[in-house]
């Protein structure tokens, strides 16, 4: 740490470790650790209100979230800049009218120790009001993945008690929460582990578990942002029952394959009167408080747990993110940047 | 005509010309005229209540409907039996409690001059109450295609005034009615003629009209049972706007191709928050009277017209049906079997 300048307001300059996108990741193929690098050459000036302006904040990042949606950003993030993603952070310098210094927030930040966030990123931060739960939960069950599970399950699929729910990639951040919500709702749940993803050369025709699951009266098919694509969706379509619903919040296979696998069984949408609906969770953030009212008691009573896979330190970030796409994580993959 | 038997109740035997499925049509490939033949060797006994039992009717077929959904039945209809489809008929002999002799009905019947219909087919017939419109309309605008347009447009898509509506195969039976309904609703309509179907080797990338249409703010994409499949759906998905709806009541391309073309752009369902829903119109027949209340005044006021393509005589049936799949019909393709 160094004190710079002679003005009354001292400027503290600190190292700002960053995970930099070394080069664009092509639209096709898996991202590699070597696409990113961790640098310690950057510095940032702390305690300088001017640098954030009247619409920005300077935050200290505590937890960063590994999310499948980061994959598509890796083809677009400017090279030699920190990659971006959801995280939990503490506001050190505040120019934004919605927040104060010391507030804890969750939202999109940079993969670095400190970030300056201005419009429009700063506007989308959410102040954390409940700190009696682990703060890292705001990257998972109480953040974007939790809201995705909630919206997809309750708003898009609206399953009834006693119906079967099929969840692809049930060990992912969203999938595990849909599964637990479904059980609380009185539904039967068929979980499908990540290992069935296309990346393992999975052949649904030879997989007795999948077929057994799909042949039951499944009413709701929840496709989290997971390793699914042509083959798994085709298998699901082939086994639809009348009036089934499919919620889609992403298709990882698409992210990594570039040219998507073809889906051949859409005709069953007609024969089985199926509704298939895509959604993006930020459209529903106005329901966040309603969501918290539902889920916080469940967490406090131990009825819903957020299984977390915590990687320690920014240095472990690239590996944690890359492994998300090969499905090695069990539960929500978090990178711990700093102690609270 | 011959009087047979010596009982008090005379039995009238008449010739019953039939369109017979000569052999199964493979799942892949277009049906050909030579898959069917017209025979005049069959006879039927008229005026014999016993033969229809307490749940059946004997009808004289007046109009037969050429519908895309008949394609899939051609792989399953028993060989050497009359093909089946929607039609308008008069009840000559009635054993069914819902009807009386002389009633005009529409529903699924045989491609022949006279049909004996028992359970469950007889139960699904609908009595025609309004005869101040051409009876053939009950194969089109006032029958299954009309209900399909109504349900798909009003119940599934629910477009708002001023929104754009894209209709593939707008010159087909369903498409033309969706288009007219959309105009009455105050929507803008982009029609796409059958000639853009895949069967003409249509390349959407080189087709300025399609792209121009799709690049407008289209809110509703109505896919009648038309010549669409992988390529057209992919083009539509690529041009979706946020919150669009897609109603699907069939995919002819699937019927004739056997192995469906792959659809590669489903990821846009997520990015554009699109709802894609398949439906089968018989699920909605309980809304038929509500539908008639809406559409009959429109017909009487000339606000909706049913463009018909009438083929004369059962002999012309096979050609009319086959040409439906190559898209030569303009409007509803009807086969006139007998004068009313």
XYZ file of C-alpha atoms in Angstrom:
680
model
C 0.000 0.000 0.000
C 1.280 3.486 -0.831
C 0.079 6.950 0.023
C 0.261 9.104 -3.094
C -0.205 12.820 -3.597
C -0.094 15.726 -1.223
C -3.738 16.791 -1.115
C -5.769 16.740 2.048
C -7.547 13.642 0.885
C -4.934 10.957 0.699
C -5.108 8.474 -2.139
C -4.368 4.890 -1.255
C -3.027 2.824 -4.119
C -3.228 -0.939 -3.801
C -2.470 -3.892 -6.002
C -5.517 -5.118 -7.919
C -5.100 -8.760 -8.869
C -7.166 -9.548 -11.980
C -8.245 -12.501 -14.125
C -7.665 -11.239 -17.650
C -9.074 -12.697 -20.836
C -5.859 -13.281 -22.730
C -7.601 -13.740 -26.044
C -11.056 -14.265 -27.419
C -12.408 -17.757 -27.002
C -13.727 -18.929 -30.370
C -17.487 -19.511 -30.529
C -16.772 -23.203 -31.023
C -14.888 -25.348 -28.527
C -14.435 -25.378 -24.774
C -12.675 -22.516 -23.018
C -9.238 -23.397 -21.640
C -7.429 -22.186 -18.568
C -4.783 -20.718 -20.825
C -7.361 -18.407 -22.383
C -7.143 -16.491 -19.113
C -4.273 -15.329 -16.960
C -4.002 -13.894 -13.477
C -2.063 -10.631 -13.292
C -0.859 -8.667 -10.310
C 0.536 -5.712 -12.206
C -2.611 -3.583 -11.954
C -3.228 -1.106 -9.156
C -6.284 0.796 -8.073
C -6.740 3.984 -6.117
C -8.951 3.526 -3.100
C -10.833 6.233 -1.225
C -11.155 8.612 -4.147
C -14.815 9.584 -4.629
C -14.185 11.446 -7.886
C -13.206 8.350 -9.797
C -16.670 6.750 -9.480
C -18.649 9.888 -10.317
C -22.282 10.406 -9.357
C -23.466 7.095 -10.777
C -20.762 4.648 -9.773
C -19.257 2.655 -6.960
C -15.890 1.165 -6.143
C -16.288 -2.293 -4.676
C -14.135 -4.893 -2.994
C -15.088 -8.253 -4.495
C -15.670 -11.029 -1.949
C -17.135 -13.928 -3.940
C -17.285 -14.509 -7.675
C -19.750 -16.821 -9.338
C -18.929 -19.314 -12.102
C -21.928 -19.324 -14.439
C -22.472 -20.981 -17.804
C -23.638 -17.693 -19.268
C -20.085 -16.405 -18.956
C -19.138 -18.643 -21.844
C -20.796 -16.487 -24.495
C -19.275 -13.347 -22.994
C -15.818 -14.833 -23.547
C -16.224 -14.400 -27.284
C -17.012 -10.713 -26.755
C -15.128 -9.446 -23.685
C -12.397 -7.079 -24.813
C -9.067 -8.865 -24.711
C -6.664 -7.971 -21.935
C -9.583 -6.888 -19.735
C -10.905 -8.657 -16.630
C -13.655 -11.137 -17.352
C -17.017 -10.301 -15.881
C -19.643 -12.209 -13.948
C -21.936 -12.225 -10.971
C -20.410 -11.700 -7.564
C -20.844 -10.469 -4.015
C -18.982 -7.305 -3.087
C -18.649 -4.576 -0.481
C -18.954 -0.930 -1.465
C -15.829 1.011 -0.499
C -16.513 4.256 -2.362
C -20.041 5.274 -3.267
C -21.295 7.866 -5.718
C -24.529 6.080 -6.569
C -27.750 7.313 -4.934
C -29.084 3.786 -4.253
C -26.189 2.697 -2.040
C -23.914 3.742 0.777
C -20.335 3.034 1.673
C -20.198 -0.299 3.515
C -23.202 -1.789 1.734
C -22.947 -5.395 0.643
C -24.291 -5.955 -2.867
C -24.644 -8.718 -5.441
C -24.635 -8.307 -9.196
C -22.320 -8.238 -12.168
C -18.774 -7.249 -11.347
C -15.250 -7.906 -12.584
C -12.995 -10.849 -11.847
C -10.544 -8.819 -9.815
C -9.974 -7.749 -6.241
C -11.511 -4.307 -6.711
C -13.875 -3.032 -9.391
C -15.122 0.393 -10.374
C -18.702 -0.057 -11.568
C -20.533 2.793 -13.284
C -23.738 2.966 -15.324
C -25.367 0.737 -16.357
C -23.667 -1.978 -14.273
C -23.989 -0.094 -10.983
C -27.744 0.333 -11.472
C -28.260 -3.419 -11.609
C -26.554 -4.162 -8.294
C -28.847 -5.414 -5.544
C -28.249 -4.425 -1.936
C -27.993 -7.406 0.402
C -30.439 -6.906 3.293
C -30.121 -10.289 4.972
C -26.673 -11.139 6.282
C -27.675 -13.986 8.612
C -26.944 -16.437 5.809
C -23.563 -17.116 4.190
C -22.831 -14.191 1.870
C -21.681 -16.580 -0.850
C -25.327 -17.715 -1.133
C -25.920 -14.493 -3.079
C -23.932 -16.012 -5.935
C -26.214 -19.079 -5.796
C -29.479 -19.779 -4.077
C -30.126 -16.127 -3.167
C -28.762 -14.670 -6.382
C -29.203 -15.171 -10.101
C -29.228 -19.018 -10.095
C -31.770 -19.109 -7.270
C -34.027 -16.637 -9.038
C -33.639 -18.653 -12.253
C -34.782 -21.797 -10.476
C -37.659 -19.955 -8.824
C -38.911 -18.191 -11.950
C -38.482 -21.206 -14.202
C -40.179 -23.531 -11.777
C -42.996 -21.418 -10.356
C -43.636 -18.853 -13.083
C -42.872 -20.741 -16.288
C -43.641 -24.368 -15.444
C -46.233 -24.036 -12.637
C -46.159 -27.722 -11.731
C -48.858 -29.234 -9.579
C -48.395 -31.399 -6.520
C -47.757 -35.006 -7.449
C -46.441 -34.274 -10.940
C -43.075 -35.528 -12.068
C -40.310 -33.069 -12.712
C -37.338 -33.862 -14.875
C -34.233 -31.752 -14.387
C -31.237 -32.028 -16.601
C -27.918 -31.231 -14.944
C -29.449 -31.497 -11.498
C -26.109 -31.107 -9.774
C -25.568 -27.630 -11.188
C -26.337 -24.400 -9.409
C -29.823 -24.008 -10.815
C -30.711 -27.671 -11.123
C -30.115 -28.497 -7.456
C -32.438 -25.677 -6.417
C -35.200 -26.662 -8.830
C -34.989 -30.183 -7.452
C -35.370 -29.057 -3.876
C -38.171 -26.641 -4.754
C -39.979 -29.411 -6.578
C -39.785 -31.698 -3.561
C -41.122 -28.952 -1.305
C -43.972 -28.500 -3.798
C -44.819 -32.183 -3.466
C -43.548 -33.208 -6.863
C -41.574 -36.287 -7.819
C -38.153 -35.414 -9.094
C -35.999 -37.152 -11.638
C -32.512 -35.819 -11.390
C -30.000 -36.260 -14.099
C -26.390 -35.726 -13.260
C -24.018 -33.733 -15.332
C -22.226 -36.869 -16.375
C -25.006 -37.478 -18.856
C -24.036 -34.330 -20.710
C -23.080 -34.575 -24.354
C -19.456 -33.893 -23.456
C -19.071 -37.392 -22.108
C -20.222 -38.859 -25.384
C -23.459 -39.756 -23.670
C -25.823 -41.853 -25.767
C -29.345 -41.551 -24.439
C -30.437 -44.671 -26.271
C -28.055 -46.768 -24.218
C -28.731 -45.080 -20.935
C -31.328 -47.008 -18.942
C -31.578 -44.420 -16.183
C -32.498 -41.608 -18.513
C -35.070 -43.623 -20.360
C -36.550 -44.919 -17.145
C -36.830 -41.391 -15.872
C -38.276 -40.051 -19.090
C -40.822 -42.793 -19.469
C -42.548 -41.812 -16.259
C -45.311 -39.263 -16.393
C -43.044 -36.268 -16.399
C -44.977 -33.027 -16.476
C -42.229 -30.485 -16.258
C -38.898 -30.521 -17.987
C -36.558 -27.981 -16.617
C -33.520 -27.256 -18.695
C -31.142 -25.204 -16.653
C -28.231 -23.633 -18.326
C -26.655 -27.016 -18.568
C -24.922 -29.512 -20.747
C -27.922 -30.233 -22.890
C -28.559 -29.784 -26.509
C -29.720 -31.732 -29.470
C -29.509 -35.294 -28.221
C -30.913 -34.801 -24.764
C -33.689 -32.510 -25.917
C -34.596 -34.983 -28.652
C -34.755 -37.777 -26.064
C -37.003 -35.648 -23.878
C -39.266 -34.677 -26.775
C -39.654 -38.325 -27.685
C -40.928 -39.069 -24.190
C -43.236 -36.116 -23.632
C -46.688 -36.584 -22.169
C -49.706 -34.517 -23.078
C -49.578 -30.990 -21.711
C -45.948 -31.102 -20.572
C -44.004 -27.888 -20.177
C -40.353 -27.247 -20.987
C -38.582 -24.289 -19.431
C -35.286 -23.306 -21.009
C -32.848 -20.872 -19.547
C -29.889 -21.884 -21.671
C -28.115 -24.588 -23.556
C -24.478 -25.013 -22.686
C -23.955 -27.405 -25.539
C -24.711 -24.488 -27.822
C -22.093 -22.326 -26.145
C -19.280 -24.725 -26.772
C -20.285 -26.353 -29.999
C -20.586 -23.139 -31.996
C -22.857 -24.684 -34.588
C -25.656 -26.158 -32.480
C -26.663 -29.769 -32.774
C -29.894 -30.123 -34.697
C -33.087 -30.926 -32.816
C -35.191 -33.368 -34.775
C -38.213 -34.182 -32.645
C -40.022 -30.857 -32.419
C -43.054 -32.433 -34.086
C -43.865 -33.923 -30.684
C -44.579 -30.425 -29.412
C -47.706 -30.626 -31.538
C -48.693 -34.215 -30.881
C -48.265 -33.804 -27.129
C -49.489 -30.183 -26.905
C -46.266 -29.113 -25.254
C -45.286 -25.604 -24.306
C -41.583 -24.801 -24.554
C -40.573 -21.435 -23.223
C -37.299 -19.631 -22.964
C -36.684 -17.020 -20.324
C -33.966 -14.726 -19.029
C -34.060 -14.169 -15.326
C -33.204 -10.436 -15.258
C -36.688 -9.839 -16.717
C -38.073 -11.032 -13.395
C -35.849 -9.249 -10.867
C -38.840 -7.136 -9.779
C -40.030 -10.347 -8.084
C -36.827 -10.646 -6.043
C -38.346 -9.588 -2.709
C -41.259 -12.012 -3.176
C -38.673 -14.697 -3.907
C -36.692 -13.878 -0.744
C -39.851 -14.117 1.357
C -40.336 -17.652 0.100
C -36.799 -18.938 0.175
C -35.226 -17.359 3.291
C -37.469 -19.297 5.705
C -36.709 -22.495 3.792
C -32.983 -21.841 4.206
C -33.282 -20.954 7.877
C -35.323 -24.111 8.517
C -32.807 -26.205 6.603
C -35.403 -27.263 4.033
C -33.301 -25.972 1.147
C -29.554 -26.181 1.143
C -27.158 -24.620 -1.285
C -24.381 -27.070 -2.039
C -21.325 -25.015 -2.823
C -18.014 -25.854 -4.405
C -15.652 -23.133 -3.229
C -12.385 -22.442 -5.009
C -10.010 -20.397 -2.874
C -8.450 -17.269 -4.322
C -8.638 -15.477 -7.655
C -5.774 -17.665 -8.892
C -8.090 -20.659 -8.830
C -10.754 -18.818 -10.836
C -9.769 -19.837 -14.393
C -9.657 -23.558 -13.513
C -12.962 -23.360 -11.632
C -14.655 -21.647 -14.564
C -13.268 -24.050 -17.156
C -14.314 -27.081 -15.126
C -17.863 -25.787 -14.953
C -18.225 -26.704 -18.614
C -16.928 -30.217 -18.162
C -19.341 -30.674 -15.264
C -16.826 -31.454 -12.500
C -18.449 -29.121 -9.991
C -20.988 -30.467 -7.536
C -23.343 -27.668 -6.675
C -22.700 -23.998 -7.065
C -19.158 -23.149 -8.147
C -17.891 -20.106 -6.253
C -14.515 -18.393 -6.224
C -13.562 -16.889 -2.866
C -11.688 -13.639 -3.528
C -11.445 -12.156 -0.060
C -12.558 -12.930 3.466
C -15.651 -11.011 4.499
C -80.214 -49.777 -57.498
C -81.604 -53.144 -56.533
C -84.227 -54.257 -54.092
C -82.917 -57.275 -52.239
C -84.589 -59.667 -49.883
C -88.166 -60.443 -49.174
C -88.639 -59.017 -45.717
C -91.099 -56.283 -44.990
C -88.309 -53.775 -44.769
C -86.774 -53.585 -48.169
C -83.009 -53.271 -48.412
C -81.696 -50.939 -51.073
C -78.258 -51.839 -52.322
C -76.297 -49.162 -54.132
C -72.828 -48.836 -55.555
C -70.366 -47.234 -53.123
C -67.490 -45.647 -54.984
C -64.402 -45.494 -52.763
C -60.883 -44.073 -52.693
C -58.804 -46.993 -51.452
C -55.295 -46.848 -50.080
C -53.601 -49.292 -52.392
C -50.553 -49.663 -50.188
C -48.941 -48.013 -47.239
C -47.157 -44.772 -48.005
C -43.668 -44.962 -46.475
C -42.992 -42.475 -43.693
C -40.455 -40.784 -45.939
C -41.328 -39.265 -49.299
C -44.363 -37.608 -50.835
C -47.560 -39.573 -51.386
C -48.347 -40.315 -55.023
C -51.655 -40.589 -56.830
C -50.825 -44.204 -57.553
C -50.777 -44.972 -53.830
C -54.549 -44.685 -54.059
C -57.152 -46.006 -56.458
C -60.835 -45.325 -57.022
C -62.996 -48.447 -57.032
C -66.629 -48.898 -57.932
C -66.914 -52.560 -57.020
C -68.180 -51.946 -53.484
C -71.835 -51.755 -52.600
C -73.655 -50.634 -49.489
C -77.070 -51.425 -48.117
C -79.148 -48.340 -47.491
C -82.130 -48.029 -45.188
C -81.166 -50.834 -42.842
C -81.151 -49.542 -39.241
C -79.667 -52.745 -37.830
C -76.338 -52.297 -39.578
C -75.487 -49.086 -37.693
C -76.539 -50.363 -34.249
C -77.393 -48.104 -31.344
C -74.241 -46.016 -31.613
C -73.763 -45.504 -35.316
C -74.945 -43.698 -38.392
C -74.909 -44.292 -42.125
C -74.058 -41.118 -43.977
C -73.997 -39.868 -47.523
C -70.768 -37.934 -47.970
C -71.158 -34.540 -49.662
C -67.762 -32.849 -49.309
C -64.399 -34.269 -48.359
C -61.565 -32.192 -46.985
C -57.922 -32.479 -48.043
C -55.864 -31.899 -44.920
C -52.125 -32.220 -44.259
C -52.814 -34.371 -41.229
C -54.029 -37.124 -43.564
C -50.431 -37.695 -44.562
C -49.467 -39.433 -41.344
C -52.604 -41.567 -41.466
C -51.492 -42.918 -44.844
C -48.702 -44.821 -43.145
C -51.235 -46.466 -40.834
C -54.575 -46.828 -42.673
C -55.195 -50.482 -43.369
C -54.412 -51.218 -46.976
C -57.318 -51.790 -49.341
C -59.569 -49.705 -47.103
C -60.979 -46.236 -47.864
C -58.791 -43.415 -46.653
C -60.258 -41.237 -43.948
C -60.556 -37.520 -43.376
C -62.822 -34.667 -42.418
C -65.971 -34.180 -44.438
C -69.543 -32.923 -44.548
C -72.257 -35.557 -44.766
C -75.981 -36.174 -44.481
C -77.300 -38.828 -42.118
C -79.398 -41.386 -43.977
C -79.770 -43.992 -41.237
C -79.431 -43.043 -37.582
C -78.939 -45.211 -34.533
C -76.994 -42.617 -32.541
C -78.844 -40.701 -29.818
C -77.240 -37.335 -30.696
C -78.554 -37.202 -34.259
C -81.579 -37.774 -36.457
C -82.066 -38.941 -39.982
C -81.637 -35.989 -42.303
C -79.141 -34.186 -40.072
C -76.157 -32.580 -41.740
C -72.910 -33.214 -39.871
C -69.188 -32.541 -40.159
C -66.405 -34.708 -38.822
C -64.166 -37.596 -39.754
C -65.615 -39.886 -42.383
C -64.423 -42.140 -45.196
C -63.414 -41.189 -48.727
C -66.405 -42.904 -50.316
C -69.942 -42.109 -51.347
C -71.496 -43.642 -48.239
C -69.951 -44.436 -44.853
C -71.084 -46.393 -41.847
C -69.668 -44.634 -38.796
C -69.854 -46.240 -35.374
C -68.134 -45.511 -32.056
C -65.904 -43.659 -31.537
C -66.066 -41.864 -34.898
C -69.825 -41.215 -34.695
C -69.454 -39.547 -31.289
C -67.116 -36.918 -32.698
C -69.460 -35.768 -35.470
C -70.807 -32.237 -35.069
C -74.342 -31.407 -36.160
C -74.493 -28.474 -38.574
C -76.972 -25.931 -37.223
C -76.384 -23.107 -39.677
C -77.131 -23.903 -43.308
C -77.299 -20.339 -44.624
C -73.618 -20.609 -45.584
C -72.127 -22.959 -48.169
C -72.001 -26.424 -46.598
C -68.466 -26.929 -47.897
C -67.359 -24.235 -45.426
C -67.659 -26.930 -42.745
C -64.553 -28.565 -44.235
C -62.759 -25.208 -43.963
C -63.548 -21.993 -42.185
C -66.380 -23.483 -40.108
C -64.708 -26.826 -39.521
C -61.400 -28.131 -38.272
C -59.144 -25.652 -40.161
C -61.229 -22.690 -39.016
C -61.123 -23.858 -35.418
C -57.379 -24.406 -35.751
C -56.891 -20.841 -36.943
C -59.141 -19.507 -34.183
C -57.572 -21.483 -31.340
C -54.011 -20.940 -32.505
C -54.527 -17.242 -33.035
C -56.737 -16.218 -30.138
C -56.005 -18.864 -27.498
C -52.348 -19.727 -28.080
C -50.866 -16.541 -29.546
C -53.166 -13.815 -28.128
C -51.740 -11.055 -30.316
C -52.422 -7.440 -29.548
C -53.651 -4.771 -31.931
C -50.828 -3.331 -33.958
C -48.519 -6.311 -33.615
C -47.066 -8.050 -36.619
C -48.148 -11.570 -37.426
C -46.112 -13.871 -39.569
C -47.920 -16.792 -41.174
C -46.143 -19.474 -43.059
C -48.156 -21.094 -45.851
C -50.672 -18.278 -45.785
C -52.472 -19.609 -48.825
C -53.412 -22.846 -47.099
C -56.703 -23.561 -45.400
C -55.599 -22.489 -41.949
C -53.165 -19.792 -42.984
C -55.661 -17.762 -44.983
C -58.026 -17.683 -42.009
C -55.343 -16.666 -39.536
C -54.406 -13.848 -41.889
C -57.943 -12.541 -42.107
C -58.479 -12.889 -38.358
C -55.276 -10.984 -37.730
C -56.390 -8.119 -39.953
C -59.742 -7.958 -38.185
C -57.826 -7.827 -34.902
C -55.880 -4.816 -36.139
C -52.610 -6.636 -36.662
C -50.167 -6.310 -39.504
C -49.828 -9.506 -41.454
C -46.877 -10.922 -43.272
C -48.049 -13.690 -45.512
C -45.728 -16.234 -46.924
C -46.911 -18.246 -49.841
C -46.499 -21.947 -50.144
C -43.911 -21.464 -52.835
C -41.395 -20.707 -50.099
C -41.781 -24.213 -48.752
C -38.759 -26.445 -48.526
C -40.065 -28.559 -51.396
C -39.070 -25.878 -53.871
C -35.501 -25.959 -52.625
C -36.197 -22.638 -50.970
C -33.153 -20.932 -49.483
C -34.233 -18.397 -46.902
C -30.865 -16.660 -47.010
C -31.405 -15.688 -50.616
C -35.050 -14.750 -50.247
C -35.421 -11.003 -49.727
C -39.175 -11.152 -49.105
C -38.898 -13.582 -46.251
C -36.083 -11.727 -44.598
C -37.830 -8.407 -45.031
C -40.931 -9.856 -43.443
C -39.038 -11.489 -40.616
C -36.975 -8.448 -39.812
C -40.061 -6.445 -38.935
C -41.298 -6.525 -35.387
C -43.164 -9.768 -35.713
C -44.890 -10.741 -32.499
C -46.697 -13.865 -33.504
C -45.462 -16.647 -35.689
C -48.191 -18.954 -36.725
C -47.114 -22.236 -38.161
C -50.110 -23.912 -39.689
C -49.829 -27.453 -40.777
C -47.759 -26.323 -43.662
C -44.632 -26.839 -45.661
C -42.322 -25.713 -42.935
C -39.642 -27.453 -41.056
C -36.030 -27.039 -40.198
C -34.976 -24.278 -42.541
C -37.973 -22.025 -42.222
C -38.221 -22.429 -38.474
C -34.498 -21.703 -38.152
C -34.950 -18.535 -40.218
C -37.832 -17.469 -38.018
C -35.936 -18.226 -34.800
C -33.031 -16.147 -36.042
C -35.347 -13.153 -36.449
C -37.391 -13.406 -33.276
C -38.080 -10.343 -31.170
C -38.401 -10.358 -27.407
C -41.579 -11.995 -26.167
C -42.658 -13.483 -29.495
C -44.967 -16.464 -29.583
C -44.895 -19.407 -31.954
C -47.986 -21.545 -32.379
C -47.463 -24.882 -34.081
C -50.216 -27.133 -35.281
C -48.052 -29.280 -37.523
C -45.032 -29.536 -39.726
C -45.684 -30.960 -43.159
C -42.012 -31.168 -43.897
C -41.824 -33.729 -41.140
C -44.599 -35.798 -42.678
C -42.858 -36.212 -45.968
C -39.232 -36.232 -44.980
C -39.510 -39.093 -42.524
C -36.388 -38.103 -40.636
C -37.075 -34.487 -39.756
C -34.664 -31.749 -40.665
C -32.715 -30.599 -37.638
C -33.601 -27.273 -36.063
C -30.455 -25.472 -34.978
C -31.529 -22.108 -33.614
C -33.568 -23.056 -30.536
C -31.114 -21.113 -28.377
C -32.959 -17.985 -29.517
C -35.992 -19.147 -27.550
C -33.957 -18.258 -24.482
C -32.329 -15.070 -25.694
C -35.635 -13.694 -26.982
C -37.874 -15.166 -24.241
C -40.024 -16.908 -26.808
C -42.888 -19.244 -26.117
C -43.372 -22.047 -28.634
C -46.479 -24.112 -28.167
C -47.929 -27.039 -30.010
C -51.631 -27.734 -29.998
C -54.182 -30.125 -31.436
C -57.495 -28.566 -32.229
C -59.779 -31.409 -31.064
C -58.741 -30.499 -27.503
C -60.658 -27.255 -28.007
C -63.873 -28.419 -29.671
C -65.804 -27.471 -26.528
C -65.234 -23.876 -27.685
C -66.901 -24.523 -31.052
C -70.119 -22.624 -30.308
C -68.139 -19.635 -29.026
C -66.133 -19.791 -32.229
C -69.279 -19.866 -34.392
C -70.657 -16.825 -32.595
C -67.539 -14.909 -33.585
C -67.055 -16.112 -37.124
C -70.584 -16.475 -38.550
C -71.286 -12.720 -38.435
C -67.904 -12.079 -40.070
C -68.842 -14.459 -42.876
C -72.303 -12.989 -43.315
C -70.848 -9.474 -43.448
C -68.221 -10.575 -45.952
C -65.372 -9.690 -43.593
C -63.920 -13.166 -43.777
C -64.006 -15.234 -46.924
C -63.084 -18.845 -47.324
C -61.191 -19.267 -50.571
C -61.932 -22.758 -51.783
C -60.345 -24.942 -54.402
C -63.021 -27.471 -55.325
C -62.170 -30.704 -57.079
C -65.244 -32.320 -58.664
C -65.992 -35.957 -57.918
C -64.350 -38.666 -55.845
C -62.227 -39.560 -58.890
C -60.384 -36.270 -58.521
C -59.691 -36.914 -54.831
C -56.271 -38.611 -55.046
C -54.812 -35.874 -57.257
C -56.242 -33.131 -55.039
C -54.798 -34.713 -51.925
C -51.361 -35.289 -53.444
C -51.164 -31.719 -54.732
C -51.859 -30.392 -51.271
C -48.353 -31.469 -50.309
C -46.716 -29.743 -53.228
C -48.636 -26.582 -52.379
C -50.554 -26.143 -55.648
C -53.861 -25.424 -53.949
C -54.925 -21.851 -53.308
C -57.156 -21.831 -50.284
C -59.033 -24.749 -48.856
C -58.843 -27.888 -50.987
C -62.236 -29.616 -51.081
C -63.453 -32.667 -52.975
C -67.098 -32.488 -54.018
C -68.568 -35.985 -53.710
C -72.269 -35.320 -54.237
C -74.595 -32.407 -54.802
C -76.379 -31.354 -51.651
